[in-house]
Coordinates of N, CA and C and ligand atoms in Angstrom, one line a residue:
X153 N 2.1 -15.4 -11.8 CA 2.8 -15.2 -10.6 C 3.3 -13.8 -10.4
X154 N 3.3 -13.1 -9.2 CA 3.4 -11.8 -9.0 C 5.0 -11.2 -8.8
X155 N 5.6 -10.8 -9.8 CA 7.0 -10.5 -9.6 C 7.7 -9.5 -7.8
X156 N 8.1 -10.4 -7.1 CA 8.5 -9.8 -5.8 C 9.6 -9.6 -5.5
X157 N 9.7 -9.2 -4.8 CA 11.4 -9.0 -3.9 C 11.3 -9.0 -2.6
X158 N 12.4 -9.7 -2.2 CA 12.9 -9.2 -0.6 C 13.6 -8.2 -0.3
X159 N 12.9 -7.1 0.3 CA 13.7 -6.2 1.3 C 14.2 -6.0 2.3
X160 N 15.3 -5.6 2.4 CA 15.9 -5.9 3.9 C 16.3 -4.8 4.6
X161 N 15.3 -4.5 5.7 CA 15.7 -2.8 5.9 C 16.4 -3.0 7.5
X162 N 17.4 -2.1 7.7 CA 18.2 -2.1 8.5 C 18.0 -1.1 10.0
X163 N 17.3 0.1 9.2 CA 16.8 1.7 10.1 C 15.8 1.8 10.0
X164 N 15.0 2.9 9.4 CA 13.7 3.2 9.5 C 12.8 2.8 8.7
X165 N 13.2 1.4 7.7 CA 12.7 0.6 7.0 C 12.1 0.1 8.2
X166 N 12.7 -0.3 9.0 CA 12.4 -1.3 10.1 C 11.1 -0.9 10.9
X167 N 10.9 0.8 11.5 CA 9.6 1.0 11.9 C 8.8 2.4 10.9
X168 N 9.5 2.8 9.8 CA 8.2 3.1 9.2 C 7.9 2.4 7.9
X169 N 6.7 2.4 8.0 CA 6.3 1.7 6.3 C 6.0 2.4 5.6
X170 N 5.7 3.3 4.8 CA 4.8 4.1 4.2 C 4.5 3.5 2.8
X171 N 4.8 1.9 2.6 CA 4.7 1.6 1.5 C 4.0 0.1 1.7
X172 N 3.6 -0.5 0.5 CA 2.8 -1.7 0.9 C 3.7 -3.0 0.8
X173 N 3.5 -3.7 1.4 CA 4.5 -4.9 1.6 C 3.2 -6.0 1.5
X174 N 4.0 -7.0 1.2 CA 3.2 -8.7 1.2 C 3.0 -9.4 2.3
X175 N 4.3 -9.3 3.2 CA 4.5 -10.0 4.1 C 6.2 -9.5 4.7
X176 N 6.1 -10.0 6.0 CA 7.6 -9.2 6.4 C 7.8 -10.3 7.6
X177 N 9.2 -9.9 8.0 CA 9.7 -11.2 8.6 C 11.1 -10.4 9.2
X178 N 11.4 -11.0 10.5 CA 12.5 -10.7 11.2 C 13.6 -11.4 10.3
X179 N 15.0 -11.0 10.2 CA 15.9 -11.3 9.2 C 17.5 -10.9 9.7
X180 N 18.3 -11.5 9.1 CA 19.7 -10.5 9.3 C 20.6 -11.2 7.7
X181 N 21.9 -10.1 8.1 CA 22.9 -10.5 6.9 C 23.7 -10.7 7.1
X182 N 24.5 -11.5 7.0 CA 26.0 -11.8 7.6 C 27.1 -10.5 7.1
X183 N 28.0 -10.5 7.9 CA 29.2 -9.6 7.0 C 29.6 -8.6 7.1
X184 N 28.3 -8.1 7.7 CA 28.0 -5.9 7.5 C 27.2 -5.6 9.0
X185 N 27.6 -4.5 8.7 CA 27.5 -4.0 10.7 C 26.7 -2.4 10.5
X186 N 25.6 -2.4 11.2 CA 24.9 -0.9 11.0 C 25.5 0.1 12.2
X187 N 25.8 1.1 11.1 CA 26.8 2.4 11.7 C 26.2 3.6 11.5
X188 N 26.1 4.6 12.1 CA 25.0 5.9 12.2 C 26.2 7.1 11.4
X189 N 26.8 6.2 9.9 CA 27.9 7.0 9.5 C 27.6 7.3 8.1
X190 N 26.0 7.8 7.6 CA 25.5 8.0 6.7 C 24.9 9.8 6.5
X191 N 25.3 10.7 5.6 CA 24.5 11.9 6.1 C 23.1 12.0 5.8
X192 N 22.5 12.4 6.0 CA 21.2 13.3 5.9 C 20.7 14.4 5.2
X193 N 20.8 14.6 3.8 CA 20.7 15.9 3.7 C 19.1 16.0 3.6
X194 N 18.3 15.9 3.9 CA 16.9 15.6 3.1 C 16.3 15.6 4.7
X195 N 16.3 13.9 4.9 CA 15.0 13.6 6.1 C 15.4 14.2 7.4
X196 N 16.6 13.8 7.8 CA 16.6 14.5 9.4 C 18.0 15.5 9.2
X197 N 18.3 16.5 8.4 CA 19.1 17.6 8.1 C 18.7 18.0 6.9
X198 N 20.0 19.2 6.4 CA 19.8 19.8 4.9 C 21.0 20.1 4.8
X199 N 20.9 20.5 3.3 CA 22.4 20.6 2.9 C 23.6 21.1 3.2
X200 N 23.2 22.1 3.9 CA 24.2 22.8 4.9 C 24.4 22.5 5.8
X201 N 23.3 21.6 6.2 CA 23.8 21.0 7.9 C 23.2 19.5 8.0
X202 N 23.7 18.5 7.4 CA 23.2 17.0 7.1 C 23.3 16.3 8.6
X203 N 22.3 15.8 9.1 CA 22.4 14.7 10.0 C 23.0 13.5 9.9
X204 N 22.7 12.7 10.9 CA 23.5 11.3 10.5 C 22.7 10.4 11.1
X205 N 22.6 9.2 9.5 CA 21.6 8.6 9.9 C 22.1 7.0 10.0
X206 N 21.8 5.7 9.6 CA 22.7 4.7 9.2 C 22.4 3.8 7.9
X207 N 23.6 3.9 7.5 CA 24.1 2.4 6.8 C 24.8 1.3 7.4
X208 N 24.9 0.4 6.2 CA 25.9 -0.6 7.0 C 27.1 -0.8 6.0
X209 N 28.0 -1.1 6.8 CA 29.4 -1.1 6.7 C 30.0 -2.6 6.5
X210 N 31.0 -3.2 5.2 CA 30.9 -4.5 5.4 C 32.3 -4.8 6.6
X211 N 32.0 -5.8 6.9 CA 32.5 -6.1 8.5 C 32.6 -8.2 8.4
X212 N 33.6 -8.6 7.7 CA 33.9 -10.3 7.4 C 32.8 -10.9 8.8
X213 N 33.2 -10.4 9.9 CA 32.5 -11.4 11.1 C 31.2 -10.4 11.8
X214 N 30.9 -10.1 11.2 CA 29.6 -9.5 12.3 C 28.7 -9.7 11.4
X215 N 27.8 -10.0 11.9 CA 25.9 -9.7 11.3 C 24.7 -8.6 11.8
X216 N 23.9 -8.5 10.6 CA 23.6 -7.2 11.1 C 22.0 -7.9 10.8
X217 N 21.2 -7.5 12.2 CA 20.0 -7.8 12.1 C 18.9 -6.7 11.9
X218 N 17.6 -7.6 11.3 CA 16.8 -6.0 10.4 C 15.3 -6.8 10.1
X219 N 14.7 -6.0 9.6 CA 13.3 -7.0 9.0 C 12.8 -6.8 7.6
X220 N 12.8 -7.7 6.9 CA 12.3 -7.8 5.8 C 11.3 -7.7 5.0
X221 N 10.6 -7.0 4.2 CA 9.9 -7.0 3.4 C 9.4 -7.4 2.3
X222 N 8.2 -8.7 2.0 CA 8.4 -8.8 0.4 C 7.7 -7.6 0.0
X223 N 8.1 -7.0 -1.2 CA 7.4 -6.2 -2.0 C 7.0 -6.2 -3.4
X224 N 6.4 -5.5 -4.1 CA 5.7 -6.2 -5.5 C 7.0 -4.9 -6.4
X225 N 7.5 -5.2 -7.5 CA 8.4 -4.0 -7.8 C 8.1 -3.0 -7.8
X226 N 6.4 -2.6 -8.3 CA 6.2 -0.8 -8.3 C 6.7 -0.6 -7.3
X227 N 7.0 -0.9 -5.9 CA 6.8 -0.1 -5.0 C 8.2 0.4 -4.6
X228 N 9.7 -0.3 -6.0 CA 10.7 0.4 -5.9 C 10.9 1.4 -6.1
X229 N 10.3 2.6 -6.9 CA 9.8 3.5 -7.4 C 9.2 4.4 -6.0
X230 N 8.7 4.5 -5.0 CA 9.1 5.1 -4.0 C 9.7 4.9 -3.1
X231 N 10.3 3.5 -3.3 CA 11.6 3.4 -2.3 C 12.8 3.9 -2.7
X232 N 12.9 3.8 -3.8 CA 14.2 5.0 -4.5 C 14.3 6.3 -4.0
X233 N 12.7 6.4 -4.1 CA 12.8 8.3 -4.1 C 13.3 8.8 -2.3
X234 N 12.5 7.9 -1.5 CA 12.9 8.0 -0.1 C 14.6 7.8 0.1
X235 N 14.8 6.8 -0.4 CA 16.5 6.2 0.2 C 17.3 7.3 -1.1
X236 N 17.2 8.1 -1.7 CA 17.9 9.2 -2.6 C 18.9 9.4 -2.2
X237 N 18.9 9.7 -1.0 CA 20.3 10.7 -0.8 C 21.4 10.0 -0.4
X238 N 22.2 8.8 -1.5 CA 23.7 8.2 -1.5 C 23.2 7.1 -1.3
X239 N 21.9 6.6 -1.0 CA 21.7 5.4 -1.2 C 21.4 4.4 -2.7
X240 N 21.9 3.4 -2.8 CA 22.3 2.2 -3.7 C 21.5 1.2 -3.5
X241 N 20.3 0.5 -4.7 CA 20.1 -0.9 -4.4 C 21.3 -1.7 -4.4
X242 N 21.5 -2.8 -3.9 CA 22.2 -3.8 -3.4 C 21.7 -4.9 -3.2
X243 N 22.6 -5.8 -3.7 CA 21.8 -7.1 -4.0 C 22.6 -8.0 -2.5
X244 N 21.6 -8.8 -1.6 CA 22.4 -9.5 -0.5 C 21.1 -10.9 0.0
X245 N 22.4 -11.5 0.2 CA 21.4 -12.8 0.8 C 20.6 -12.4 1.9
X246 N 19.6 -12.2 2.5 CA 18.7 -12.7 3.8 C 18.7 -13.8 4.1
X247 N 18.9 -13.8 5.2 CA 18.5 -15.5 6.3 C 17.9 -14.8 7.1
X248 N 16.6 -16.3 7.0 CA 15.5 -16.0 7.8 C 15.4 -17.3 8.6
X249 N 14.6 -17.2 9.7 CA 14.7 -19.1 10.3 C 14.5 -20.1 9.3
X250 N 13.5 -19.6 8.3 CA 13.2 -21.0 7.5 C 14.4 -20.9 6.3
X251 N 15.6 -20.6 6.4 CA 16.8 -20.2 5.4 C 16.5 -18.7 4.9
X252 N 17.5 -19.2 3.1 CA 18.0 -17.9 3.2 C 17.5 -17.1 1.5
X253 N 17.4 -16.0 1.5 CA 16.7 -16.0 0.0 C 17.3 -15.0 -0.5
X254 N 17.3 -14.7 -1.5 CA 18.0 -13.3 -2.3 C 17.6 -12.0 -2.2
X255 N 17.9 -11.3 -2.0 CA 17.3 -9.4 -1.5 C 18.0 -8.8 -1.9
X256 N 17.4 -7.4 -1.8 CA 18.0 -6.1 -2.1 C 18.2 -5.4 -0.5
X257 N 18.6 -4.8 -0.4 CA 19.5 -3.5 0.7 C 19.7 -2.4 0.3
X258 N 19.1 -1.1 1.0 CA 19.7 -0.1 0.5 C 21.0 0.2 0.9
X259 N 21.9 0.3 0.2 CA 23.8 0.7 1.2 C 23.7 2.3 0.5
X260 N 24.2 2.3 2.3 CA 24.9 4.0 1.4 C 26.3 3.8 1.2
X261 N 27.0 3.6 0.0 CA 28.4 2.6 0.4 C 29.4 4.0 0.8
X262 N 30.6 3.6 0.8 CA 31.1 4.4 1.4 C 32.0 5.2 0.5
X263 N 31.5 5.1 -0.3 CA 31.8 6.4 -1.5 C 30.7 7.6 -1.8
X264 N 29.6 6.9 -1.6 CA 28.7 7.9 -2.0 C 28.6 9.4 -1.6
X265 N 28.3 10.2 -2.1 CA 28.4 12.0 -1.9 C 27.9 12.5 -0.5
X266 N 26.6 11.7 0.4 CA 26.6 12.0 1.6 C 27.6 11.0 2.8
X267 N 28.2 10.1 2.6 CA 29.0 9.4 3.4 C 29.9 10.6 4.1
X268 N 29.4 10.1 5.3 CA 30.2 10.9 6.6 C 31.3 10.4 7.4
X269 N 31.1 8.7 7.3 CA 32.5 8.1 8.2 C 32.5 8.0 9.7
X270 N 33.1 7.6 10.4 CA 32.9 8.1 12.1 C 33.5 9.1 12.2
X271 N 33.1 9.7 13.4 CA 33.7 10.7 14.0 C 33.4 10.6 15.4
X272 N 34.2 11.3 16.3 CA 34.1 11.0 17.7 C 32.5 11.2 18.2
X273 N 32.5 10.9 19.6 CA 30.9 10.8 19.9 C 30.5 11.7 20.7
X274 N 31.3 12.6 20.7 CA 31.1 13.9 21.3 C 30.5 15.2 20.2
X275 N 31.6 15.0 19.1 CA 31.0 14.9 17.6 C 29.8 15.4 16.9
X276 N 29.4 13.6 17.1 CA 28.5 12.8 16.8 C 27.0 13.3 17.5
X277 N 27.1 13.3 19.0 CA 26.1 13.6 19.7 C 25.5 15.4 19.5
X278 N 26.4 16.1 19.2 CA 26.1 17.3 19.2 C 25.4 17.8 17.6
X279 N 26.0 16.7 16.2 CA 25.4 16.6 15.3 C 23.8 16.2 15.4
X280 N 23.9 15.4 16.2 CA 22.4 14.7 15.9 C 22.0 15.6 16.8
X281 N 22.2 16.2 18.0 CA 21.2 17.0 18.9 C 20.8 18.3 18.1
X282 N 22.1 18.4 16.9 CA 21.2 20.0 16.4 C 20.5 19.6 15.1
X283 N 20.7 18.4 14.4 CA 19.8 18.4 12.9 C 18.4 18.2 12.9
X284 N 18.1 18.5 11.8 CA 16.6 18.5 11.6 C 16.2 18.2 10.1
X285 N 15.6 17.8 9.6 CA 15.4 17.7 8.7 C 13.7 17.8 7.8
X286 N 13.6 16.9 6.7 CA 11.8 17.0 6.4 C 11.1 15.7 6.8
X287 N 11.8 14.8 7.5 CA 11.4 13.9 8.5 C 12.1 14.4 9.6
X288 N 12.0 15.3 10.3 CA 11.9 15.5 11.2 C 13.3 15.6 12.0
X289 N 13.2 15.1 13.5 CA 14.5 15.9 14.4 C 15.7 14.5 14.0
X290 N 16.8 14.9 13.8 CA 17.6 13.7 13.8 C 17.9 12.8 15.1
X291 N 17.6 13.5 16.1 CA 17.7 12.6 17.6 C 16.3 11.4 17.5
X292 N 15.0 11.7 17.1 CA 14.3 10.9 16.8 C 14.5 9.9 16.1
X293 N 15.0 10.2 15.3 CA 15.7 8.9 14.3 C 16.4 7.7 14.6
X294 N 17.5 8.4 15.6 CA 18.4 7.9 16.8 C 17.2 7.1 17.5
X295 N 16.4 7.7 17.7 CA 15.9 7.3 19.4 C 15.2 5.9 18.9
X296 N 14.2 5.9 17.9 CA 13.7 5.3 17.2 C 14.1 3.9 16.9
X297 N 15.2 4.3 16.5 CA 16.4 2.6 15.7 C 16.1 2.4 17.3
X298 N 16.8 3.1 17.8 CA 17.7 2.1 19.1 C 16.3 1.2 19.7
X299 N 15.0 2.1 19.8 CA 13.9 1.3 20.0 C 13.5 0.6 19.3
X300 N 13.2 0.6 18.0 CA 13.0 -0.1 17.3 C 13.6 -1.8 17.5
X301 N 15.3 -1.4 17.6 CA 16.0 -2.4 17.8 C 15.7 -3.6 19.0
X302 N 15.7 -2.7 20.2 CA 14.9 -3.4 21.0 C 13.9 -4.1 21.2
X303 N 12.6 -3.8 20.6 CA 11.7 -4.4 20.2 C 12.1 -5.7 19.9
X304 N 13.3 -6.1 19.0 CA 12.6 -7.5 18.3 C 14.3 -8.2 19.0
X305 N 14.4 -7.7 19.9 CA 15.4 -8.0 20.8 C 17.0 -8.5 20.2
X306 N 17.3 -6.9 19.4 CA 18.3 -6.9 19.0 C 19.4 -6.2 19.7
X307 N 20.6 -6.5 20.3 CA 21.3 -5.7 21.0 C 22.5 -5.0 20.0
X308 N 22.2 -3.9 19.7 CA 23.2 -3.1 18.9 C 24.3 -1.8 19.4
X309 N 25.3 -2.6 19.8 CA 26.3 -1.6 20.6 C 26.6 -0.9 20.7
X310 N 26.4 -0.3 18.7 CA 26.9 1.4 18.0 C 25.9 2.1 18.6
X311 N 24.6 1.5 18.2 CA 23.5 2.3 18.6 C 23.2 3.0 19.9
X312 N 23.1 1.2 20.4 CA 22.9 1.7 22.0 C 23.9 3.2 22.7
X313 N 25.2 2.8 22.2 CA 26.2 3.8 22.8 C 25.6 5.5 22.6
X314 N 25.3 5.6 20.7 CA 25.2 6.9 20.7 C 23.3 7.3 20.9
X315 N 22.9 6.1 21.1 CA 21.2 6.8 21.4 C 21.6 7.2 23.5
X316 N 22.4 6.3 23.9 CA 22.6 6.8 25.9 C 23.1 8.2 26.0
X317 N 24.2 8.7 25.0 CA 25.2 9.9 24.8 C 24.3 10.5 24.6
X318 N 23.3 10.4 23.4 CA 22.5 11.7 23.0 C 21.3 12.0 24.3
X319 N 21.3 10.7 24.9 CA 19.8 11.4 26.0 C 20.5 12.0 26.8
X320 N 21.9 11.4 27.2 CA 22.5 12.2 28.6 C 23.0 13.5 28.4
X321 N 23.0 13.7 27.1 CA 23.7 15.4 26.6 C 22.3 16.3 26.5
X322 N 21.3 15.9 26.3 CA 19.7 16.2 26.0 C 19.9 17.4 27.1
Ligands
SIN411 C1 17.0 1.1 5.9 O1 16.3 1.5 6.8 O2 17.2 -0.1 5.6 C2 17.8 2.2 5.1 C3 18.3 3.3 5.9 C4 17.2 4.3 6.4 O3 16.3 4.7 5.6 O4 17.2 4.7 7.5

């Protein structure tokens, strides 16, 4: 039998793959709430000037929805290298419609060396309109979730709020 895991990606797990998966599946986690309060130094900023991208935040009553991945373990080995910057495997239940199964998450918890926190969304919007990174513009990133989220008809309030702010400041 082939040793696998569930992954549960929350951001750009969600629409890029650059890795091989078994099978994937719409999912959420109870508890934890996705917040664009993660830096960037790497994919959409640098070290001098880190974007902001998301983690999730634990939160007793809210759930945060995402889609899941099985994967075979090699392929933790470049999921590490991608999620590098302050991110943490994390072990967390998935519920899926057919129940609930054991997974990993990457958290950037809120200790880690790029954790940025909120900040106003005036802030906020002027950070992500100027970063850039080696994936690219940090507004994309933005634009992306919020679409992304849509897609599988997720309504996400943080999101929604700062992807409207960033097009109307555009
Ligand atoms: C995730 O997508 O689950 C982790 C955060 C990210 O890479 O954007």
């Amino acid at each position: 039998m082939r040793d696998t895991t569930w992954v549960f990606g929350y951001a750009s797990l969600i629409w890029k793959q650059d890795f091989p998966f078994i099978e994937a599946r719409d999912g959420f986690i109870d508890g934890w709430t996705r917040r664009l309060w993660q830096g960037s130094h790497d994919h959409r900023g640098t070290p001098d000037d880190p974007g902001r991208v998301a983690t999730i935040i634990e939160s007793p009553n809210e759930r945060c929805y995402g889609r899941a991945f099985l994967i075979e373990q090699s392929v933790f080995e470049h999921l590490d290298h991608r999620e590098k910057n302050g991110y943490e495997r994390f072990n967390v239940p998935i519920q899926f419609a057919t129940g609930s199964s054991p997974g990993i998450t990457y958290l950037g918890g809120t200790n880690n060396h790029a954790f940025l926190g909120p900040a106003a969304m005036d802030d906020m919007v002027a950070q992500i309109l100027r970063c850039e990174g080696e994936s690219g513009r940090n507004i994309d990133y933005v634009l992306e979730l919020a679409h992304a989220l849509r897609q599988m008809g997720v309504t996400d309030t943080h999101v929604e709020a700062v992807s409207e702010a960033i097009q109307h400041a555009e």
